[in-house]
Short mmCIF file of C-alpha atoms and ligand atoms in Angstrom, two decimals:
data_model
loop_
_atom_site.label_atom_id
_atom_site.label_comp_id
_atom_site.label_asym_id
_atom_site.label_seq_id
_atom_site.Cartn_x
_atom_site.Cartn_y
_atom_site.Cartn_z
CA UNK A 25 0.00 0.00 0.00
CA UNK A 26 1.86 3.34 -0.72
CA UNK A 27 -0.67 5.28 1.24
CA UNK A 28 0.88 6.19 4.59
CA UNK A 29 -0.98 4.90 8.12
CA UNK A 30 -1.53 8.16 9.30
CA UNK A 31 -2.58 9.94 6.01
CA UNK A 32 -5.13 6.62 5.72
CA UNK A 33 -6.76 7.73 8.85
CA UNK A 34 -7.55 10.95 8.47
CA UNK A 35 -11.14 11.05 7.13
CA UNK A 36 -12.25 13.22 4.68
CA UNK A 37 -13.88 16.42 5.17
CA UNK A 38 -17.49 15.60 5.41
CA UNK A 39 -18.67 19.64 4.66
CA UNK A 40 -16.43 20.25 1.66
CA UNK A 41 -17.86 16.35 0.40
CA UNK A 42 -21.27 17.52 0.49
CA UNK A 43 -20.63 21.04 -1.25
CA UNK A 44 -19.08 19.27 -4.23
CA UNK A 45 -22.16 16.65 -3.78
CA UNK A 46 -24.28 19.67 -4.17
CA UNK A 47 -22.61 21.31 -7.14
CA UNK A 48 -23.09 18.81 -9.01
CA UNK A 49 -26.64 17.74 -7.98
CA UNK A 50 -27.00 21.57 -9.35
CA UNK A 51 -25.06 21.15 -12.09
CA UNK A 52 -27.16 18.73 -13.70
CA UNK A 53 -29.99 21.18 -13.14
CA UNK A 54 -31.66 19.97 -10.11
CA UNK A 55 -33.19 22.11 -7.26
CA UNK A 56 -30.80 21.69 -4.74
CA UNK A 57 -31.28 23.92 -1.18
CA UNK A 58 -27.86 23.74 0.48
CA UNK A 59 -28.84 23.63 4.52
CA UNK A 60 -25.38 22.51 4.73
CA UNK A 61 -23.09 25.54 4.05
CA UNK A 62 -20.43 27.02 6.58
CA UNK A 63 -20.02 30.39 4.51
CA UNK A 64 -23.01 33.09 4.10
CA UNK A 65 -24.18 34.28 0.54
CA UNK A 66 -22.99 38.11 1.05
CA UNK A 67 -20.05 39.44 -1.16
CA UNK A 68 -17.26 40.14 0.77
CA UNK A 69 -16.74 43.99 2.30
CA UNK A 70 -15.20 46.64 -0.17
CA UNK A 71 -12.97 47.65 1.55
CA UNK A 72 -11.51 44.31 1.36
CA UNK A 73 -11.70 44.87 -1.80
CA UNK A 74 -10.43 47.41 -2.91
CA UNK A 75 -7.13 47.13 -0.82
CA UNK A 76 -6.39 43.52 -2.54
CA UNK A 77 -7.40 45.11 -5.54
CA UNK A 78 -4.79 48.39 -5.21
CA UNK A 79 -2.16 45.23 -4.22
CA UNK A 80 -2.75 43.57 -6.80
CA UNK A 81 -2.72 46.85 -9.44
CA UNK A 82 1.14 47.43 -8.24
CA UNK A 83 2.01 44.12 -9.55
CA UNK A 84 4.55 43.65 -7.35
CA UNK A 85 3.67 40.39 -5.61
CA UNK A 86 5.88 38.06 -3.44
CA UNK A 87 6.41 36.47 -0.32
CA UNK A 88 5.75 38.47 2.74
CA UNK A 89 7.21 37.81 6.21
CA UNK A 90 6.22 34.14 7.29
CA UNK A 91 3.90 35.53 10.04
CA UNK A 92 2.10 38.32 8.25
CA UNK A 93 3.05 41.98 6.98
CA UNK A 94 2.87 44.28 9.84
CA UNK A 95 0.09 46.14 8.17
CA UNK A 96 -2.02 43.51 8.70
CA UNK A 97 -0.43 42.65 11.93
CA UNK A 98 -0.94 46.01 13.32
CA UNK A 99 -4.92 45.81 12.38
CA UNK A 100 -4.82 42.21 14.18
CA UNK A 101 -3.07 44.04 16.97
CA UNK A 102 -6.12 46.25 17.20
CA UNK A 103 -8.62 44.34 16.80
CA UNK A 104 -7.08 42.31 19.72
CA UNK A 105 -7.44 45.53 21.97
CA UNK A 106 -10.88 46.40 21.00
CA UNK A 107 -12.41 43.22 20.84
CA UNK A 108 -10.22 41.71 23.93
CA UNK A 109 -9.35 44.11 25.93
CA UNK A 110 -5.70 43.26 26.01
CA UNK A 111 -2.44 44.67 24.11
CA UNK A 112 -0.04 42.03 22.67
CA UNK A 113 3.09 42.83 20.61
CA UNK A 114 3.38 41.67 16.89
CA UNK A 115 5.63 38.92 17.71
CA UNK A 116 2.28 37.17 19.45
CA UNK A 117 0.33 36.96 16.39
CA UNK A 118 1.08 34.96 13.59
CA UNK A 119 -1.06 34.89 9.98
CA UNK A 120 -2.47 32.08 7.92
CA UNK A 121 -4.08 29.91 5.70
CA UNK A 122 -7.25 30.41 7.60
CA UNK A 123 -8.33 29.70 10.73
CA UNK A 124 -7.96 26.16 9.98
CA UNK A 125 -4.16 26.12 9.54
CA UNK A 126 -2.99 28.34 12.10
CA UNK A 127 -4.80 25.69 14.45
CA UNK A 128 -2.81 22.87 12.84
CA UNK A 129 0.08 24.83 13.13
CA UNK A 130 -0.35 25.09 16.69
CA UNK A 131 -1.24 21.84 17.42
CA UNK A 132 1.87 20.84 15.57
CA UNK A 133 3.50 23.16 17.50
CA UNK A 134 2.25 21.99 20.81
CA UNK A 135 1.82 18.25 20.68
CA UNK A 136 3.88 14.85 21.07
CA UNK A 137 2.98 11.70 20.02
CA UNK A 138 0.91 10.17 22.68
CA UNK A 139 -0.45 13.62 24.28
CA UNK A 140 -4.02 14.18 24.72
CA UNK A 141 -6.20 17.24 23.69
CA UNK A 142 -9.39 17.17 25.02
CA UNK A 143 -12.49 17.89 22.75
CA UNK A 144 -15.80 19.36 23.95
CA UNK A 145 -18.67 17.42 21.64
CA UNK A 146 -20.76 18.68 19.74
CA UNK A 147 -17.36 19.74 18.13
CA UNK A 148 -15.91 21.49 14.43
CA UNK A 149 -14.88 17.98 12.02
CA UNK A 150 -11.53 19.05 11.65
CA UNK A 151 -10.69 18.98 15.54
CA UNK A 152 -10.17 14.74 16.14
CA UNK A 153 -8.69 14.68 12.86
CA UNK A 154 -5.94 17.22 12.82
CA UNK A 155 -5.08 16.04 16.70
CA UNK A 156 -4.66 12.52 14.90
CA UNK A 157 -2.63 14.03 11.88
CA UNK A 158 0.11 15.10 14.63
CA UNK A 159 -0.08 11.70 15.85
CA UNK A 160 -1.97 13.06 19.32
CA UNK A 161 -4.89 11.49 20.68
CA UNK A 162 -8.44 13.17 20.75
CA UNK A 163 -10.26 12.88 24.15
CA UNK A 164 -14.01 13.77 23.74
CA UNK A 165 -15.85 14.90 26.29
CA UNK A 166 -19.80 14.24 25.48
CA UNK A 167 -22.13 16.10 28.06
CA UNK A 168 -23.71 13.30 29.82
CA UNK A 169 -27.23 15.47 30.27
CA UNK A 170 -27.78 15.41 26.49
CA UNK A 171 -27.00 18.76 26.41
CA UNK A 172 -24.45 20.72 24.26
CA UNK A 173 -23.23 22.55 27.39
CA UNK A 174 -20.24 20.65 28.73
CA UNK A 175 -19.58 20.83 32.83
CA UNK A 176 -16.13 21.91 34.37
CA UNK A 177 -16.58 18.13 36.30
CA UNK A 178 -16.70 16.12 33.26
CA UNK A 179 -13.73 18.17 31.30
CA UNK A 180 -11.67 17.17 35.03
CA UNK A 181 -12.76 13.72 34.54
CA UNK A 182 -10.97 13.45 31.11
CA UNK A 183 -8.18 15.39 31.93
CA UNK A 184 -4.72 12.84 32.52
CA UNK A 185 -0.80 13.11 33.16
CA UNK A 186 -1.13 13.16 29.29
CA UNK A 187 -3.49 15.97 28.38
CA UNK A 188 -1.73 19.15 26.72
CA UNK A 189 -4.54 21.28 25.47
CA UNK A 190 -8.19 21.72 25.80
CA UNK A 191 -10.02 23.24 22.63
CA UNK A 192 -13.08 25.40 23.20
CA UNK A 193 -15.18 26.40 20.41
CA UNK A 194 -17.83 29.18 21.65
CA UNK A 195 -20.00 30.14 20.37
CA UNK A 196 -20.05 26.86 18.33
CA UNK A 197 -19.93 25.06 15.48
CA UNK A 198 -22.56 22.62 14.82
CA UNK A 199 -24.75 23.46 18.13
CA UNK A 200 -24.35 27.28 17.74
CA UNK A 201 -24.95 27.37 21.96
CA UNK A 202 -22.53 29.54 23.36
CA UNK A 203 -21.25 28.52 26.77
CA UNK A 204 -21.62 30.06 29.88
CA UNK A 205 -19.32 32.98 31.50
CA UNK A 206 -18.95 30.58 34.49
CA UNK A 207 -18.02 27.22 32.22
CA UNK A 208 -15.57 29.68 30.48
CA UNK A 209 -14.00 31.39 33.89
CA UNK A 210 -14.00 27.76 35.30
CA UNK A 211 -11.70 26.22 32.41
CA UNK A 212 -9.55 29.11 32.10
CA UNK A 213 -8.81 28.91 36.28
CA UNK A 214 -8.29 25.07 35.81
CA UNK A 215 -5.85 25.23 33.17
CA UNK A 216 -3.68 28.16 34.60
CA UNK A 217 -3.75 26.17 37.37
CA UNK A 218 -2.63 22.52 35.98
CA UNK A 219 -0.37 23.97 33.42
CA UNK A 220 -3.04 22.76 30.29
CA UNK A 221 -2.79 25.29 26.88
CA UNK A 222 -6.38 25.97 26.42
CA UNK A 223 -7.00 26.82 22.60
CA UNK A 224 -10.04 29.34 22.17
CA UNK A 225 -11.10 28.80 18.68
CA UNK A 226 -13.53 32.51 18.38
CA UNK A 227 -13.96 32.53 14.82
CA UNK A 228 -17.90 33.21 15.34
CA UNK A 229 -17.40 35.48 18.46
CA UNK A 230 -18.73 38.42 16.54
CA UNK A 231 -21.93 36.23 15.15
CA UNK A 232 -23.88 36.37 18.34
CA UNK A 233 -27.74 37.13 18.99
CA UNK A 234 -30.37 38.91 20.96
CA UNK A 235 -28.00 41.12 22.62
CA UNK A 236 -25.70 38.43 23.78
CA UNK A 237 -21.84 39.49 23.79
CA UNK A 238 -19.24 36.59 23.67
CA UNK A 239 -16.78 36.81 26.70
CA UNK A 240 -13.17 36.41 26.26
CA UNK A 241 -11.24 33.78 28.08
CA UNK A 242 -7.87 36.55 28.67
CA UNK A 243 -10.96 38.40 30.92
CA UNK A 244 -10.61 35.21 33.28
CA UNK A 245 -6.47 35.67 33.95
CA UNK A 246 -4.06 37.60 35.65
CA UNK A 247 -1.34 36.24 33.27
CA UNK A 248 -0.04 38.20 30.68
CA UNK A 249 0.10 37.03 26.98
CA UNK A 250 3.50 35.22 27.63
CA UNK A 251 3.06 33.50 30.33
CA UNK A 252 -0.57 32.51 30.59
CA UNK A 253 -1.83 29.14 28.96
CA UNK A 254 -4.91 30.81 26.93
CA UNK A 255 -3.98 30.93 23.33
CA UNK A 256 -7.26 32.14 20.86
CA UNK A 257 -7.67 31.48 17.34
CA UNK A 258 -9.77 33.78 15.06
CA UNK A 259 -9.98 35.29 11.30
CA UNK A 260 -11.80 37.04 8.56
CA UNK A 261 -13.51 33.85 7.38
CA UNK A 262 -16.79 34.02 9.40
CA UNK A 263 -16.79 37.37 10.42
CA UNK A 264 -16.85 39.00 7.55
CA UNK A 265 -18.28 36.20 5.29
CA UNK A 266 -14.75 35.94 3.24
CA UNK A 267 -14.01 32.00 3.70
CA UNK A 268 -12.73 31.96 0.27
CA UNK A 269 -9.46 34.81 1.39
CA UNK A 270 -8.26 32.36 3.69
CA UNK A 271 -6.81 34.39 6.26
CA UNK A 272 -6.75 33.28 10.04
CA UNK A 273 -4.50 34.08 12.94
CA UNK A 274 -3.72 32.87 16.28
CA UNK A 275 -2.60 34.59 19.39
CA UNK A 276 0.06 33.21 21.81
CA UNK A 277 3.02 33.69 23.54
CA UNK A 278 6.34 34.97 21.67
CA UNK A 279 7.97 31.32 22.10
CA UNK A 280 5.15 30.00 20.61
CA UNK A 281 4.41 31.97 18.15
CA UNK A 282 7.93 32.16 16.86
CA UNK A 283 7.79 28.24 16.56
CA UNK A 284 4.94 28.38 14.83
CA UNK A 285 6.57 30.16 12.28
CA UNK A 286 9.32 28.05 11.77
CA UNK A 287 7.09 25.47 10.68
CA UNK A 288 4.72 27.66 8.38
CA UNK A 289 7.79 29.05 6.99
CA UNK A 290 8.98 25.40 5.84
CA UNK A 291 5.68 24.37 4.93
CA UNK A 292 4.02 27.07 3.31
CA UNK A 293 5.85 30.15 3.78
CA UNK A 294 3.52 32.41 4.12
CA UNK A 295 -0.03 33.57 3.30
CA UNK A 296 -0.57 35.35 -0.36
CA UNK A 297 0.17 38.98 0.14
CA UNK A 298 -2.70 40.06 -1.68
CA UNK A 299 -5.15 38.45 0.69
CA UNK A 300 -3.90 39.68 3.56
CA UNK A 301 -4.11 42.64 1.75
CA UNK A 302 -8.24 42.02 1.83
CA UNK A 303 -7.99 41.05 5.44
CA UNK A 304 -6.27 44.02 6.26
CA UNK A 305 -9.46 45.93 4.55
CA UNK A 306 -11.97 44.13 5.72
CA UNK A 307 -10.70 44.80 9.45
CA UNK A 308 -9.78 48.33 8.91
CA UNK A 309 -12.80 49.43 7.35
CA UNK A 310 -16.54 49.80 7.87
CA UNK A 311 -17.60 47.38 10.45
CA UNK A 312 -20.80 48.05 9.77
CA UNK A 313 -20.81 44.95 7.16
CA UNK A 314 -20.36 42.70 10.35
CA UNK A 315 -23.52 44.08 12.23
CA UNK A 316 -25.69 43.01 9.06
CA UNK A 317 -24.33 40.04 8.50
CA UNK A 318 -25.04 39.31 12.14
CA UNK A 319 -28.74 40.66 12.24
CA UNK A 320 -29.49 38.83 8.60
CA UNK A 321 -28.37 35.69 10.44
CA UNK A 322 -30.29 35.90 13.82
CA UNK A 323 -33.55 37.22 10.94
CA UNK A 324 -32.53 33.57 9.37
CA UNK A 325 -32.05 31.46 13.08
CA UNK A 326 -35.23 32.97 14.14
CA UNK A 327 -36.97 31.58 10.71
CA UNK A 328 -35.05 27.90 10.75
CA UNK A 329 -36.73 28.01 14.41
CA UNK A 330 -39.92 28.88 13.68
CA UNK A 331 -40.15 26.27 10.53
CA UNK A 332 -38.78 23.49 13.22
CA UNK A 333 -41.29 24.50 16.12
CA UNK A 334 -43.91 23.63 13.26
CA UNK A 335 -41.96 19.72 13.43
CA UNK A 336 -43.30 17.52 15.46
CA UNK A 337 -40.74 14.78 16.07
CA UNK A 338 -37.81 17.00 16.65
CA UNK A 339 -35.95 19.06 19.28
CA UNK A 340 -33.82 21.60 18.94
CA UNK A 341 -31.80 24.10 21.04
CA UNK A 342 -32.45 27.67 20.20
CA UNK A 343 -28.28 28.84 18.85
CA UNK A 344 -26.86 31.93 20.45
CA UNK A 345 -24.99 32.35 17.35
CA UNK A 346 -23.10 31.21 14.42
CA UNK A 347 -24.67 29.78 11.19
CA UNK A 348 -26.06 26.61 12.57
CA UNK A 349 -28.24 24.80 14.67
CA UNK A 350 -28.18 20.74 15.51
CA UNK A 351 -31.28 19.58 15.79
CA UNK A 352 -32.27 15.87 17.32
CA UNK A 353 -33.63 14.23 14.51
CA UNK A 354 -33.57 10.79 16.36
CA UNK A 355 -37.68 9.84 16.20
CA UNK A 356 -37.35 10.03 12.73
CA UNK A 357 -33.96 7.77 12.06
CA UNK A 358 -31.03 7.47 14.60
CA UNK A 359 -28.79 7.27 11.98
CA UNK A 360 -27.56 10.60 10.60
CA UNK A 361 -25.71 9.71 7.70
CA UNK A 362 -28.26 7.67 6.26
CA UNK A 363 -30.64 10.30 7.28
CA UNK A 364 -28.76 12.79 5.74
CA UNK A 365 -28.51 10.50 2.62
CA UNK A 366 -31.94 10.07 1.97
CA UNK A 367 -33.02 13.88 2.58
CA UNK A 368 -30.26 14.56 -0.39
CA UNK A 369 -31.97 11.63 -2.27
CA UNK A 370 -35.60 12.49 -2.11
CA UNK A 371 -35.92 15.95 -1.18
CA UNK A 372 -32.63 17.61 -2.50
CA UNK A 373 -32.17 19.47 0.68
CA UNK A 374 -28.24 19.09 2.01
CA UNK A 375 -27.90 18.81 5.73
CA UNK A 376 -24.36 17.55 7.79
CA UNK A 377 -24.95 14.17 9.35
CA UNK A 378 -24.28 14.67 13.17
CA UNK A 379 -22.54 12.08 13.43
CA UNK A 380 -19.30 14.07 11.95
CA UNK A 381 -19.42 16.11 14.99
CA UNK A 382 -20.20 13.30 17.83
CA UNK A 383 -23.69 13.86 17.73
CA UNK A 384 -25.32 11.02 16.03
CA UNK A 385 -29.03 11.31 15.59
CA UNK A 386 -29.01 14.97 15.16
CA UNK A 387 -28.37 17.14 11.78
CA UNK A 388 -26.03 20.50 11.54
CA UNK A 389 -28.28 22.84 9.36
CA UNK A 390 -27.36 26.01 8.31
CA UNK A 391 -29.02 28.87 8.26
CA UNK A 392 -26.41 31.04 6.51
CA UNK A 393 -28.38 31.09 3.35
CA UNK A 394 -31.92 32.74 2.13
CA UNK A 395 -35.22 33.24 4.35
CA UNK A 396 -36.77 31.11 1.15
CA UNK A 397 -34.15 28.68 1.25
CA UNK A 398 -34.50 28.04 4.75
CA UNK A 399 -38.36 27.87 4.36
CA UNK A 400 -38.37 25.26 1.81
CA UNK A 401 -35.65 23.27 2.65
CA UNK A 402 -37.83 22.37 6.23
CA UNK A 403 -40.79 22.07 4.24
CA UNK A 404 -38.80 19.36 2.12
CA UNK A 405 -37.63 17.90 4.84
CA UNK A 406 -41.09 17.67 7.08
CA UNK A 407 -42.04 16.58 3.53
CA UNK A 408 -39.91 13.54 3.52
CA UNK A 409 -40.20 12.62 6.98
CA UNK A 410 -43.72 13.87 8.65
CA UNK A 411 -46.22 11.64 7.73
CA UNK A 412 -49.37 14.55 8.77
CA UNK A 413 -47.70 16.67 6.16
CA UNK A 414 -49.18 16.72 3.22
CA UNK A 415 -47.90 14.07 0.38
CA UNK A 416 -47.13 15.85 -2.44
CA UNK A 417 -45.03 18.92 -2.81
CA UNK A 418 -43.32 20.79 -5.46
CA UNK A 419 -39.68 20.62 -5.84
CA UNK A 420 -38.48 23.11 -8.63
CA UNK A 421 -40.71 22.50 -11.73
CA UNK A 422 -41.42 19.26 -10.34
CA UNK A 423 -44.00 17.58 -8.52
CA UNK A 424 -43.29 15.12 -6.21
CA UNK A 425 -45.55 12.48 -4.25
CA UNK A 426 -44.42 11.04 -1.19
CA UNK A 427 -44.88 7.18 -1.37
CA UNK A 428 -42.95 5.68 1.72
CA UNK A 429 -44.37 6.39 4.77
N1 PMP B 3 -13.07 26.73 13.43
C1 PMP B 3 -14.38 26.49 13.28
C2 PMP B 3 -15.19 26.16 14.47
C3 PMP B 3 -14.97 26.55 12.01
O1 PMP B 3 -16.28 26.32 11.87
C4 PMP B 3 -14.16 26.85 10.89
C5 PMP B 3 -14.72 26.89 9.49
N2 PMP B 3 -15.74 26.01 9.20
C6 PMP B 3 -12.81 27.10 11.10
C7 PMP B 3 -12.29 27.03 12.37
C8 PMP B 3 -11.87 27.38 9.96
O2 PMP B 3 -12.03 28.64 9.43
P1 PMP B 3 -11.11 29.19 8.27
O3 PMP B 3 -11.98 29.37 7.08
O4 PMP B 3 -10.59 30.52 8.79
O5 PMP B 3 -10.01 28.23 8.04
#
């Protein structure tokens, strides 16, 4: 076999699966509603724009420093003040491929083979898998009471001479529940105190509802930015609706960070100067574009909640934020995949099985798409699954008769 072990295990991303699933279901002209997206429809800010767009006018493009052009580094720097109330020096942030690398980078960074990381479930895909790809071990922690709110006791309970890092993802991706200021003050006391890195991933800490704010972990430590164990993860992805820019950034001490580098700088070298150009807009200028991106999503989560209430069958925790909500789908099949198979199949609505994110039974739908989208893609799926709906239903130009329940 001339496939490695470890590159055999890693499974493959079950969200970017379904989007190419989808595009082709739409491709071949079929009325697809995509309930499974992690990016919203709005175009990305202008002032994102337009900087990348001056960059890319000069045409002088090459590598940039390995952990981001000050410019940008400077507007991270600021962001970090406003947004966190604390000050931290350039050589504590370091830019990337997204979000998603500069948390691989870290874990790299961090982890020996054998150590543990503890993983709060309902949890992001990518978490077990990148822990796995630098040969660490995932610990999940499932909240006993069914609930998606983890307690400090059952984290402790995991925790052994071998755990290294806790990640915390909150407000979060698939549940969209955002955990309490005591579960967050808790776990940022225990791991100061036991000497355990615990890795904030905030990349929807802006994309919170009804008034809610998200709280930062730093506001639960004396330690400064070199010496305490919080390290957070955020970028322009989610905030601003640019996932395709691919620009993320983590926060941690100097040692860390200048680690961290090393090993971007003989991987990848660095990010594309002309997106960190754009990310360098979008966080310099008008933040309005956040705000309504925000209030079109809790319009949207108010909507997908409304449609479900309608549901018999299910249950489903109201989100705090985000683009998502995980219903419990489990009186209709306990099996998500083949759940989320068969919606795909018969009503052409794309949902995330739960299973992907240690919640079998339940499905991650998105409502980071249209009001009408997220309308008829519960009709559909009450359609396919509630036998007091009614039978037939159009779908597109098509009409289509329920015959199988
Ligand atoms: N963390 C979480 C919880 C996410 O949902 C995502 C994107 N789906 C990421 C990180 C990665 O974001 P990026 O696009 O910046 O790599």
């Amino acid at each position: 076999m001339p496939i490695s072990q470890l590159a055999r295990s890693i499974a493959e991303s079950p969200t970017l699966s379904l989007n190419e699933q989808a595009r082709i279901l739409r491709e071949k002209g079929e009325a697809v509603i995509h309930l499974g997206a992690g990016e919203p429809k709005n175009k990305a800010p202008i002032n994102a724009i337009l900087s990348s767009a001056a960059k890319l006018n000069t045409g002088d493009i090459k590598y940039t420093p390995t952990d981001g052009i000050p410019s940008l580094k400077k507007a991270i720097i600021r962001y970090t003040e406003e947004n966190y109330d604390r000050i931290v020096a350039p050589e504590n942030v370091m830019v990337s491929g997204g979000a998603k690398q500069a948390l691989f980078n870290l874990l790299f960074t961090l982890i020996n083979p054998q150590d543990e990381v503890i993983v709060i479930a309902p949890y992001w895909v990518s978490y077990p898998e990148m822990i796995k790809m630098v040969y660490g071990v995932p610990v999940i922690v499932t909240p006993e009471d069914g609930s998606f709110y983890p307690r400090m006791k059952e984290i402790e309970q995991a925790v052994s001479s071998y755990t290294k890092a806790i990640i915390v993802n909150s407000p979060n991706n698939p549940s969209g529940v955002m955990y309490p200021e005591s579960f967050i003050a808790e776990i940022v006391e225990f791991c100061e105190k036991r000497g355990i890195y615990l890795i904030m991933d905030d990349i929807y800490h802006k994309l919170v509802f009804d008034g809610k704010t998200h709280v930062p972990a730093y506001r639960f430590t004396k330690k400064d930015t070199e010496s305490t164990k919080v390290i957070t993860i955020n970028g322009i992805s989610k905030l601003y609706g640019m996932t395709g820019f691919r620009i993320g950034w983590v926060i941690a001490s100097k040692e860390l960070v200048l680690i961290m580098t090393n090993v971007q700088a003989q991987t990848t070298s660095c990010t594309s100067l002309i997106l960190q150009a754009a990310a360098e807009g979008a966080l310099t200028g008008i933040q309005s574009v956040v705000d309504s991106l925000r209030l079109t999503l809790e319009n949207n989560r108010n909507v997908m909640m409304q449609e479900l209430k309608a549901f018999n069958g299910i249950k489903v925790t109201k989100p705090d934020g985000t683009y998502y909500c995980l219903p419990d789908f489990r009186a209709y099949n306990q099996n998500s995949v083949e759940l989320s198979k068969f919606l795909l199949k018969k009503a052409l609505v794309v949902t995330v099985p739960g299973k992907e994110f240690g919640m079998e039974g339940h499905l991650r739908l998105s409502y980071a798409t249209t009001v009408k989208d997220v309308k008829q893609g519960i009709e559909r799926i009450k359609w396919a699954l509630d036998p007091t709906s009614p039978n037939e239903i159009y779908i597109g130009e098509r009409k289509f008769v329920r015959d199988w329940l």
